Short mmCIF file of C-alpha atoms in Angstrom, two decimals:
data_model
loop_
_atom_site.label_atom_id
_atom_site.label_comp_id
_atom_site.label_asym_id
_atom_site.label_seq_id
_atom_site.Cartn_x
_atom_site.Cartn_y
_atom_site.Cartn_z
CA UNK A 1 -82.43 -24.24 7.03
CA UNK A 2 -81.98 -28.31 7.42
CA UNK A 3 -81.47 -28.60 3.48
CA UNK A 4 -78.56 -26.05 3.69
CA UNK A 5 -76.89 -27.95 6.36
CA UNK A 6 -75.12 -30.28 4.40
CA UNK A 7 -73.79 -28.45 1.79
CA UNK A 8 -71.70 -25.82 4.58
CA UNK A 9 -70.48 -29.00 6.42
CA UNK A 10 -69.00 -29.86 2.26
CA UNK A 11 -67.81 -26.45 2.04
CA UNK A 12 -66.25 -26.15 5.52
CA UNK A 13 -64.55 -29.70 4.73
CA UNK A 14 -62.85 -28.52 1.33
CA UNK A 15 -61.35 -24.82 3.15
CA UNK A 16 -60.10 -26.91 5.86
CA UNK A 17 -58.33 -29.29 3.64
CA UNK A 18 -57.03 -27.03 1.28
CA UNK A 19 -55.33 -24.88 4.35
CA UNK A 20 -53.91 -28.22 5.30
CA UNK A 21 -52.96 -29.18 2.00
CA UNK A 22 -51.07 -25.66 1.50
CA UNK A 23 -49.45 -25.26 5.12
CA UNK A 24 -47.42 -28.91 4.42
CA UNK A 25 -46.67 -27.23 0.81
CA UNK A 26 -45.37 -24.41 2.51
CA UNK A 27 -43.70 -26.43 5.54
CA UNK A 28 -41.89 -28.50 2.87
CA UNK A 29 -40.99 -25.93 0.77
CA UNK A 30 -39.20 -23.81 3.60
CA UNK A 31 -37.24 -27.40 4.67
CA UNK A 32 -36.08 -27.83 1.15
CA UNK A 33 -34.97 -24.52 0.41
CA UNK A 34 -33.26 -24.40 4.72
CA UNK A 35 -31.26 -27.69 3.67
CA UNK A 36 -29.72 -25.80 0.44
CA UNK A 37 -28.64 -22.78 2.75
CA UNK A 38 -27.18 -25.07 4.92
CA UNK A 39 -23.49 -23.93 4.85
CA UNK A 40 -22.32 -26.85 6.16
CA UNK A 41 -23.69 -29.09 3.54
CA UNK A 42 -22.19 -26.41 0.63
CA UNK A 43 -19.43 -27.29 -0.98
CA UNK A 44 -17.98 -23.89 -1.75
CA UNK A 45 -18.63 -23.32 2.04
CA UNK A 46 -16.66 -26.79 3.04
CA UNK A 47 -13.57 -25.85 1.39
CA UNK A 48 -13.04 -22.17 2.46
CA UNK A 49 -11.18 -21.69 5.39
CA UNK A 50 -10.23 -18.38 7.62
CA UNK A 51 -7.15 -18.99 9.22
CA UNK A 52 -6.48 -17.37 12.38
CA UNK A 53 -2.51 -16.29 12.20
CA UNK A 54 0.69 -16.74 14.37
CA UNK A 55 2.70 -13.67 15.73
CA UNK A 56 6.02 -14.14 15.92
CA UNK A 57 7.67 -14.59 19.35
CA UNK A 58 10.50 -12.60 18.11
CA UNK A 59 10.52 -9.54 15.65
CA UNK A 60 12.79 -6.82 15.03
CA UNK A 61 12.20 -2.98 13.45
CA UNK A 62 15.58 -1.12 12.48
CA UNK A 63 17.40 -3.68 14.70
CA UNK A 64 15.35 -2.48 17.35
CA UNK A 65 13.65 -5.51 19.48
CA UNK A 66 9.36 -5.38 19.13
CA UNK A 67 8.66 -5.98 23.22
CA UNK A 68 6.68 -9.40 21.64
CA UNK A 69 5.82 -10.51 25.11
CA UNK A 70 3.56 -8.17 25.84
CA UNK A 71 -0.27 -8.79 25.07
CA UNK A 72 -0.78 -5.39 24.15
CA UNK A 73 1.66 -5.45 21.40
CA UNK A 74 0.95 -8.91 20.03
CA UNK A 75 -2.82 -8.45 19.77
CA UNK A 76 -2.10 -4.84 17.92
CA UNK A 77 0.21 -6.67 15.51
CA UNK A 78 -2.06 -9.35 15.30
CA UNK A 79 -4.90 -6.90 14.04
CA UNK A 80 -2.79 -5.75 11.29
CA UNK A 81 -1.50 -8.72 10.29
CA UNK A 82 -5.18 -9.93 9.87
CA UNK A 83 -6.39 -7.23 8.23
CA UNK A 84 -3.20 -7.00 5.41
CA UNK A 85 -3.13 -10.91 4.59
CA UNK A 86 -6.98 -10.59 4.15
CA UNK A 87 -7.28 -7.37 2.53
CA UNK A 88 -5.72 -9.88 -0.48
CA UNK A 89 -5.81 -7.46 -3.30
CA UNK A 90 -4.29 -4.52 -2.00
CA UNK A 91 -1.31 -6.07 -0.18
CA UNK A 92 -0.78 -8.42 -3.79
CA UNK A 93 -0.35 -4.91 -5.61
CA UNK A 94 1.97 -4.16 -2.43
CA UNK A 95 4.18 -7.40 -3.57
CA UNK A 96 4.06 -6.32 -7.56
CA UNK A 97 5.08 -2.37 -7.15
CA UNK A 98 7.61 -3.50 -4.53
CA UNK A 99 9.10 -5.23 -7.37
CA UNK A 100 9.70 -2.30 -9.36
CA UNK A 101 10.65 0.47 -6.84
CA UNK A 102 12.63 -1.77 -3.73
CA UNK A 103 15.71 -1.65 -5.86
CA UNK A 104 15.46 2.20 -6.30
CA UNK A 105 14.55 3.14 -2.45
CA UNK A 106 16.90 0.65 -0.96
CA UNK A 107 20.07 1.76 -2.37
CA UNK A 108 19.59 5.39 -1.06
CA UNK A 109 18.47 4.18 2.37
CA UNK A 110 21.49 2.41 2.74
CA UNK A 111 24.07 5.03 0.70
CA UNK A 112 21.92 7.78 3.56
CA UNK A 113 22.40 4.96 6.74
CA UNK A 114 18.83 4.68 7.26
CA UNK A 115 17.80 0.90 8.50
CA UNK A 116 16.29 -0.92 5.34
CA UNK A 117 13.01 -0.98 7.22
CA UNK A 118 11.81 2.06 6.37
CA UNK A 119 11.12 1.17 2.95
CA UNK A 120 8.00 -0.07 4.11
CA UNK A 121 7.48 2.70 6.16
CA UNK A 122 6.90 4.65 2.10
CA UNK A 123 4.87 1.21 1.04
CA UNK A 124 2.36 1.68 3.49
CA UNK A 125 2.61 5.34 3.13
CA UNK A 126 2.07 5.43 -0.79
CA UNK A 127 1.17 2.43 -1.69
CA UNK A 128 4.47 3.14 -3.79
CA UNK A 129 1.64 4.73 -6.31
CA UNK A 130 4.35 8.16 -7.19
CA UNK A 131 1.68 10.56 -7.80
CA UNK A 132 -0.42 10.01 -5.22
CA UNK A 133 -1.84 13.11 -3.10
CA UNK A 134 -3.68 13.29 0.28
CA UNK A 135 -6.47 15.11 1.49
CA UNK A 136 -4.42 16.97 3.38
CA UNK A 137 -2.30 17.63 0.81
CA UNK A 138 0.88 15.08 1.05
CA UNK A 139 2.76 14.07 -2.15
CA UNK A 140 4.45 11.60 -3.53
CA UNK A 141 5.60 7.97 -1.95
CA UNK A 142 6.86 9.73 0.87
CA UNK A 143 4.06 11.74 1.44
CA UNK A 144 6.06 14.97 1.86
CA UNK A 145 3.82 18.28 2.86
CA UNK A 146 4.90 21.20 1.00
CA UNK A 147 6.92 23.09 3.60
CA UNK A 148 8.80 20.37 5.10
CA UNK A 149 9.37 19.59 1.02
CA UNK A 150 11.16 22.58 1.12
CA UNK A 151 12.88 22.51 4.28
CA UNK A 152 14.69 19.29 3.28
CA UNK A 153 16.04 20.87 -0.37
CA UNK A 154 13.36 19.73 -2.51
CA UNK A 155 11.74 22.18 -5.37
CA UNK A 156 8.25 22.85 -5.14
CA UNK A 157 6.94 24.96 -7.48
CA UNK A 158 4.34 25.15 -10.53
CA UNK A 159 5.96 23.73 -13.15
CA UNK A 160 8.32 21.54 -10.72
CA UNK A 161 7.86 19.52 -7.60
CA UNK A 162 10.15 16.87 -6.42
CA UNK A 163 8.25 15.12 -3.80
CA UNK A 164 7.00 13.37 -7.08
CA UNK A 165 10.49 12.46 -7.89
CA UNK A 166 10.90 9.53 -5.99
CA UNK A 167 15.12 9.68 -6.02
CA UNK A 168 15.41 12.95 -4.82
CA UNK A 169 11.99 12.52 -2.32
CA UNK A 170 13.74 9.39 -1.01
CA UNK A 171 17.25 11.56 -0.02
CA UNK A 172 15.71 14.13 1.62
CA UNK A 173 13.06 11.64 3.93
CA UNK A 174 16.33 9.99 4.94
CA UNK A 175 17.50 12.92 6.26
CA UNK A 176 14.11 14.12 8.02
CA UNK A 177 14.47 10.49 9.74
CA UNK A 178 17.88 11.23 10.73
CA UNK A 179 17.18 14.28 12.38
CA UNK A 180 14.49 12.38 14.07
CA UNK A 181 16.59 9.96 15.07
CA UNK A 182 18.57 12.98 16.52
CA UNK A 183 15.69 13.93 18.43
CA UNK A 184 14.64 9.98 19.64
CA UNK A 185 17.48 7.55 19.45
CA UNK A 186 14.82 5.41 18.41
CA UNK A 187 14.33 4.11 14.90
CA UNK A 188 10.31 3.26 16.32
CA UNK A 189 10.03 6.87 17.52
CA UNK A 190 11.06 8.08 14.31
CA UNK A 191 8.97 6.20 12.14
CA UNK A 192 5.54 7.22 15.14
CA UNK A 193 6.88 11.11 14.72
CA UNK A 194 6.70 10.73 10.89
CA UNK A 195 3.18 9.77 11.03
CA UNK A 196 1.85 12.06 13.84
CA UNK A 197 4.76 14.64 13.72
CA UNK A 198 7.56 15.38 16.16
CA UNK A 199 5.33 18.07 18.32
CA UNK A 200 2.72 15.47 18.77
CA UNK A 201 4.55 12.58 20.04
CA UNK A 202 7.06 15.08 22.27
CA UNK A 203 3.61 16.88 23.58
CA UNK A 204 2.98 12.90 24.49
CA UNK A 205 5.83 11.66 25.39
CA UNK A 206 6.00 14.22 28.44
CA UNK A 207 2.48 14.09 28.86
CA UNK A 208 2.80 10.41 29.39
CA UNK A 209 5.66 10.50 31.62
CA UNK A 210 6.90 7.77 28.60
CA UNK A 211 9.81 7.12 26.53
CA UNK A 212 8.80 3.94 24.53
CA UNK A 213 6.76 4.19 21.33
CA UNK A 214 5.17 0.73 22.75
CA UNK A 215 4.39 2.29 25.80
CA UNK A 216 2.31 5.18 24.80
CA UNK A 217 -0.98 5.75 24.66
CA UNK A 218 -2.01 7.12 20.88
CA UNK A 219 -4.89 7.41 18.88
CA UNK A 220 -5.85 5.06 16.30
CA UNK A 221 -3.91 6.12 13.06
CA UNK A 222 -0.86 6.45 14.84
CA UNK A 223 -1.23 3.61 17.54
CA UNK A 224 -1.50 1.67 14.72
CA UNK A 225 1.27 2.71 12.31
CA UNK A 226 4.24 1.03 13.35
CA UNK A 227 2.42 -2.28 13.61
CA UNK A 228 1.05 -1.42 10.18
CA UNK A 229 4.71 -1.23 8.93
CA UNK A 230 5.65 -4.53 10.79
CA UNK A 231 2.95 -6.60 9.50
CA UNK A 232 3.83 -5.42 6.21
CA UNK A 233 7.28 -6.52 6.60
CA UNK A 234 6.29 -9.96 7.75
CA UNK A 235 4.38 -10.43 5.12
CA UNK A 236 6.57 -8.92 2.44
CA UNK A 237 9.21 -10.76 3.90
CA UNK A 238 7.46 -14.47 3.68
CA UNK A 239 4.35 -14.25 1.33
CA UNK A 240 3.60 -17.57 0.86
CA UNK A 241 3.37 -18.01 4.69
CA UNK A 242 0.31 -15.86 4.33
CA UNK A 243 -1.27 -17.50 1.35
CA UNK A 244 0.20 -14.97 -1.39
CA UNK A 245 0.64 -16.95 -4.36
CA UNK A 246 2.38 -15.46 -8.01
CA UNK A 247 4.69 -16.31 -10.37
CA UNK A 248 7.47 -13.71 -10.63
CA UNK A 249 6.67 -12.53 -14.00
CA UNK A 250 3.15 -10.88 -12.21
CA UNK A 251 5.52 -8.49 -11.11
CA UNK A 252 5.70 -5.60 -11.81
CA UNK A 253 9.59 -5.57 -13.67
CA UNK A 254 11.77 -2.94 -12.90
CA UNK A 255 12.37 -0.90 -15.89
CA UNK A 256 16.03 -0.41 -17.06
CA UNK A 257 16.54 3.32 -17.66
CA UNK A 258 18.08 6.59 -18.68
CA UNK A 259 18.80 9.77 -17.61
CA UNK A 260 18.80 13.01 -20.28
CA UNK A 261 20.16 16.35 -18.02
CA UNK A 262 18.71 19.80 -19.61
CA UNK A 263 19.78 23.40 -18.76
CA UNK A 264 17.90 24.65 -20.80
CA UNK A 265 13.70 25.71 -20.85
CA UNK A 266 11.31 23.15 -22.64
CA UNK A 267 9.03 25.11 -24.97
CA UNK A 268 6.79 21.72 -25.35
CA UNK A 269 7.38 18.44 -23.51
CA UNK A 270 5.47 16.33 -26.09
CA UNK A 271 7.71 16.98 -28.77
CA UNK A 272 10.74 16.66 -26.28
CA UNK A 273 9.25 13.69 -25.92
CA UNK A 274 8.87 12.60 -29.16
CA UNK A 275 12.39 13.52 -30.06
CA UNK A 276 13.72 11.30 -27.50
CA UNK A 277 12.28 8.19 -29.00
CA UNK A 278 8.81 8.28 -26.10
CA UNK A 279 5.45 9.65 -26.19
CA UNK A 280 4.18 12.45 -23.60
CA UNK A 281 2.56 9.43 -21.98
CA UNK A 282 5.68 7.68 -21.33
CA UNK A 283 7.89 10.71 -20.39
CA UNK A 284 5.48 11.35 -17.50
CA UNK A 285 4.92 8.07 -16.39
CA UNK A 286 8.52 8.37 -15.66
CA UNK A 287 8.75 11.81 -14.47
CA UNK A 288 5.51 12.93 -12.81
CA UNK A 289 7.72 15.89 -11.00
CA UNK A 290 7.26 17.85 -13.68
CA UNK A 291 3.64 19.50 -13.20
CA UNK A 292 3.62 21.18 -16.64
CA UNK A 293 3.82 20.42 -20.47
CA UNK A 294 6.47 23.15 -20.54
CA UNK A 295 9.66 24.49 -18.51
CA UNK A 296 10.44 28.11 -17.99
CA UNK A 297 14.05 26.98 -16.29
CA UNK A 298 14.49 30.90 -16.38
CA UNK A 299 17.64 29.97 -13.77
CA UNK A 300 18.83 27.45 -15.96
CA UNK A 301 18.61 24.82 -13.55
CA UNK A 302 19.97 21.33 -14.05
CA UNK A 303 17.55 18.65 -14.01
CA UNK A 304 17.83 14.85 -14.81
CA UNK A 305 14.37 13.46 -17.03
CA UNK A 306 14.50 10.08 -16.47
CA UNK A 307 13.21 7.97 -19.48
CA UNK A 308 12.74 3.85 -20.48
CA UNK A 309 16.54 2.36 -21.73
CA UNK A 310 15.91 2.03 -25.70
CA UNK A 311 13.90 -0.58 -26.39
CA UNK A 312 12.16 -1.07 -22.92
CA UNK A 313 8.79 1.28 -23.46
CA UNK A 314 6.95 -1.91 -24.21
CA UNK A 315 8.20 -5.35 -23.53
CA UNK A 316 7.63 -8.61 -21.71
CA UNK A 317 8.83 -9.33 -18.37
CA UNK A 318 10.30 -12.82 -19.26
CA UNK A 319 12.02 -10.34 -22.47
CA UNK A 320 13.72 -7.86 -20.34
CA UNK A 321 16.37 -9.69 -18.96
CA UNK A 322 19.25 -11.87 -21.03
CA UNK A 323 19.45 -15.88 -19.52
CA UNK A 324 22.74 -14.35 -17.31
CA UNK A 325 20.41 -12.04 -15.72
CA UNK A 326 22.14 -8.66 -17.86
CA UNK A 327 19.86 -6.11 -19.55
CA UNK A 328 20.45 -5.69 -23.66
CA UNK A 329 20.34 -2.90 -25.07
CA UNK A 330 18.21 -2.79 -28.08
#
C-alpha cells in the first residue's frame, strides 16, 4: 500500500492545481468581460443623455389659463410631455403630416370660431392618418362614430362616407364643439366631453360636486387627454426645445389642388380617374370618402373629388413652390 502512496499524493497535487489554475482563468475572465459592460466606461453610454423636462409656469388651452400651480396638473403634463418628446418617431411623423393638413383644418376652425387649439385635439386623435378607423368603430381624423356622423350633416353610407373627408369632417366637429361649448362654457370641458362624451363627464361633473375639467377625478384615457393635447402643443409649438431636429423639406408638403364637382353616377372610378390625368391610386389617396370603385348618385347629389393641381402627382418638395413662394401651374 506504501508503494502507492506516492503516486496519489502526485495525482492529488496535479487536480488541485489545475482547479486553481482554472478558477483564476475563470475569475479573470468574468473581470475582463465586467469592465467591458461597464456603462460608465462605454462610450456610446457616455454620450447619451435622458433629459428630465421643464413645465411651463404658464400655459394656455383656447385662451383658457392651465391652473400650472398645482402639482397635480404639472406632474400630469409632465408625464405626457415625457412620454411624446421620447416616443421620437411617432411625434416626428406628428411634425411632417402637420405640415400637410394644418393649413386645411385651421382655416375652417377659424371661418367656424373654434380656438386654433383644437387642431391638435384631431392630431392626437388621428394621428392626422384620414382613413384611420377604431376598434370601436370611429373614422376619419376626427374620429366621428357613425350616428353622431349623421347628426352633424355628414353622409354615411356604402358607397359614401364623409367622416373620411377631412373638409366636410372638420365643419361639422366644429359645430359638435360648439354645442359643447353650449353645454360647458369651457373650451377644456369640451375637448374632456369629446373624448369621454357629454353623458360621462355631466354624470361626473354632478357626481363630483365639480365644475373644472382640472378638478375632476377621471379615468386614465380621459384624465389624460387634455394634457395629451397640451403637450402636443408645446411641443408642436417649439420642436427644437425638445430635441426634434429636420430640415423643412422632410415635411410632408402640402399638395396644391383641385376640385372636379359631379352630378352625375360614376360607372368606374379608375377610368374617371384616368380621364382626369390620375391613377385610381391617386384619386383615393385624395378622396378616401368614397368607399366604392363606383357611384350610384341615384339622387344626383353634388359632390366635390378633390384631385393633385396638374403637374403635382409626383414632385419634389424643394420643386413645388416658385422662389416668391407661388405655386406654377404645369
Amino acid at each position: 500500500m506504501n508503494t502507492y502512496r506516492p503516486l496519489k499524493n502526485i495525482l492529488a497535487l496535479i487536480v488541485v492545481s489545475g482547479a486553481v489554475y482554472l478558477t483564476a482563468q475563470l475569475f479573470n475572465y468574468s473581470t475582463v468581460t465586467d469592465r467591458d459592460k461597464d456603462p460608465e466606461n462605454s462610450e456610446y453610454m457616455s454620450r447619451y443623455n435622458v433629459y428630465a423636462l421643464k413645465t411651463p409656469d404658464k400655459l394656455t388651452f383656447g385662451d383658457e389659463i392651465v391652473p400650472m400651480n398645482r402639482w397635480d396638473v404639472k406632474e400630469s403634463l409632465d408625464r405626457e410631455l415625457l412620454v411624446n418628446t421620447y416616443w421620437q418617431s411617432q411625434t416626428l411623423l406628428f411634425l411632417k403630416r402637420a405640415n400637410r393638413y394644418f393649413p386645411i383644418v385651421e382655416p375652417i376652425l377659424k371661418e367656424q370660431g373654434v380656438p386654433e387649439d383644437f387642431k391638435y385635439l384631431a392630431l392626437i386623435e388621428s394621428g392626422f392618418v384620414p382613413t384611420i378607423k377604431s376598434p370601436a368603430g370611429a373614422v376619419g381624423v376626427w374620429q366621428f362614430m357613425n350616428g353622431t356622423a349623421k347628426d352633424y350633416g355628414l353622409e354615411v353610407s356604402a358607397e359614401v362616407d364623409e367622416r373620411y373627408n377631412i373638409e366636410k369632417a372638420t365643419v361639422a366637429a366644429c359645430k359638435y364643439l360648439k354645442d359643447s361649448y353650449k353645454k360647458y362654457g369651457s373650451w377644456t370641458l369640451v375637448a374632456a366631453s369629446y373624448n369621454a362624451g357629454r353623458r360621462f363627464v355631466d354624470k361626473q361633473l354632478k357626481l363630483q360636486d365639480a365644475g373644472d375639467y382640472y378638478d375632476l377625478l377621471l379615468g386614465e384615457e380621459t384624465g389624460r387627454y387634455v394634457f395629451r393635447i397640451l403637450a402636443i402643443k408645446m411641443i408642436m409649438e417649439n420642436p427644437t426645445a425638445y430635441g426634434f431636429k429636420y430640415r423643412e423639406s422632410d415635411l410632408y408638403p402640402e399638395i396644391p389642388t383641385r376640385k372636379i364637382t359631379i352630378k352625375s353616377p360614376v360607372k368606374d372610378f379608375a377610368v374617371f380617374a384616368k380621364e382626369n390625368g390620375v391613377n385610381y391610386k391617386v384619386l383615393k389617396y385624395f378622396n378616401p370618402w368614397l368607399r366604392r370603385e363606383y357611384l350610384t348618385n341615384k339622387y344626383k347629389k353634388e359632390y366635390e373629388i378633390t384631385l393633385p393641381a396638374k403637374g403635382y402627382i409626383n414632385f419634389a418638395f424643394s420643386d413645388y413652390k416658385n422662389p416668391d413662394g407661388s405655386v406654377s401651374e404645369k
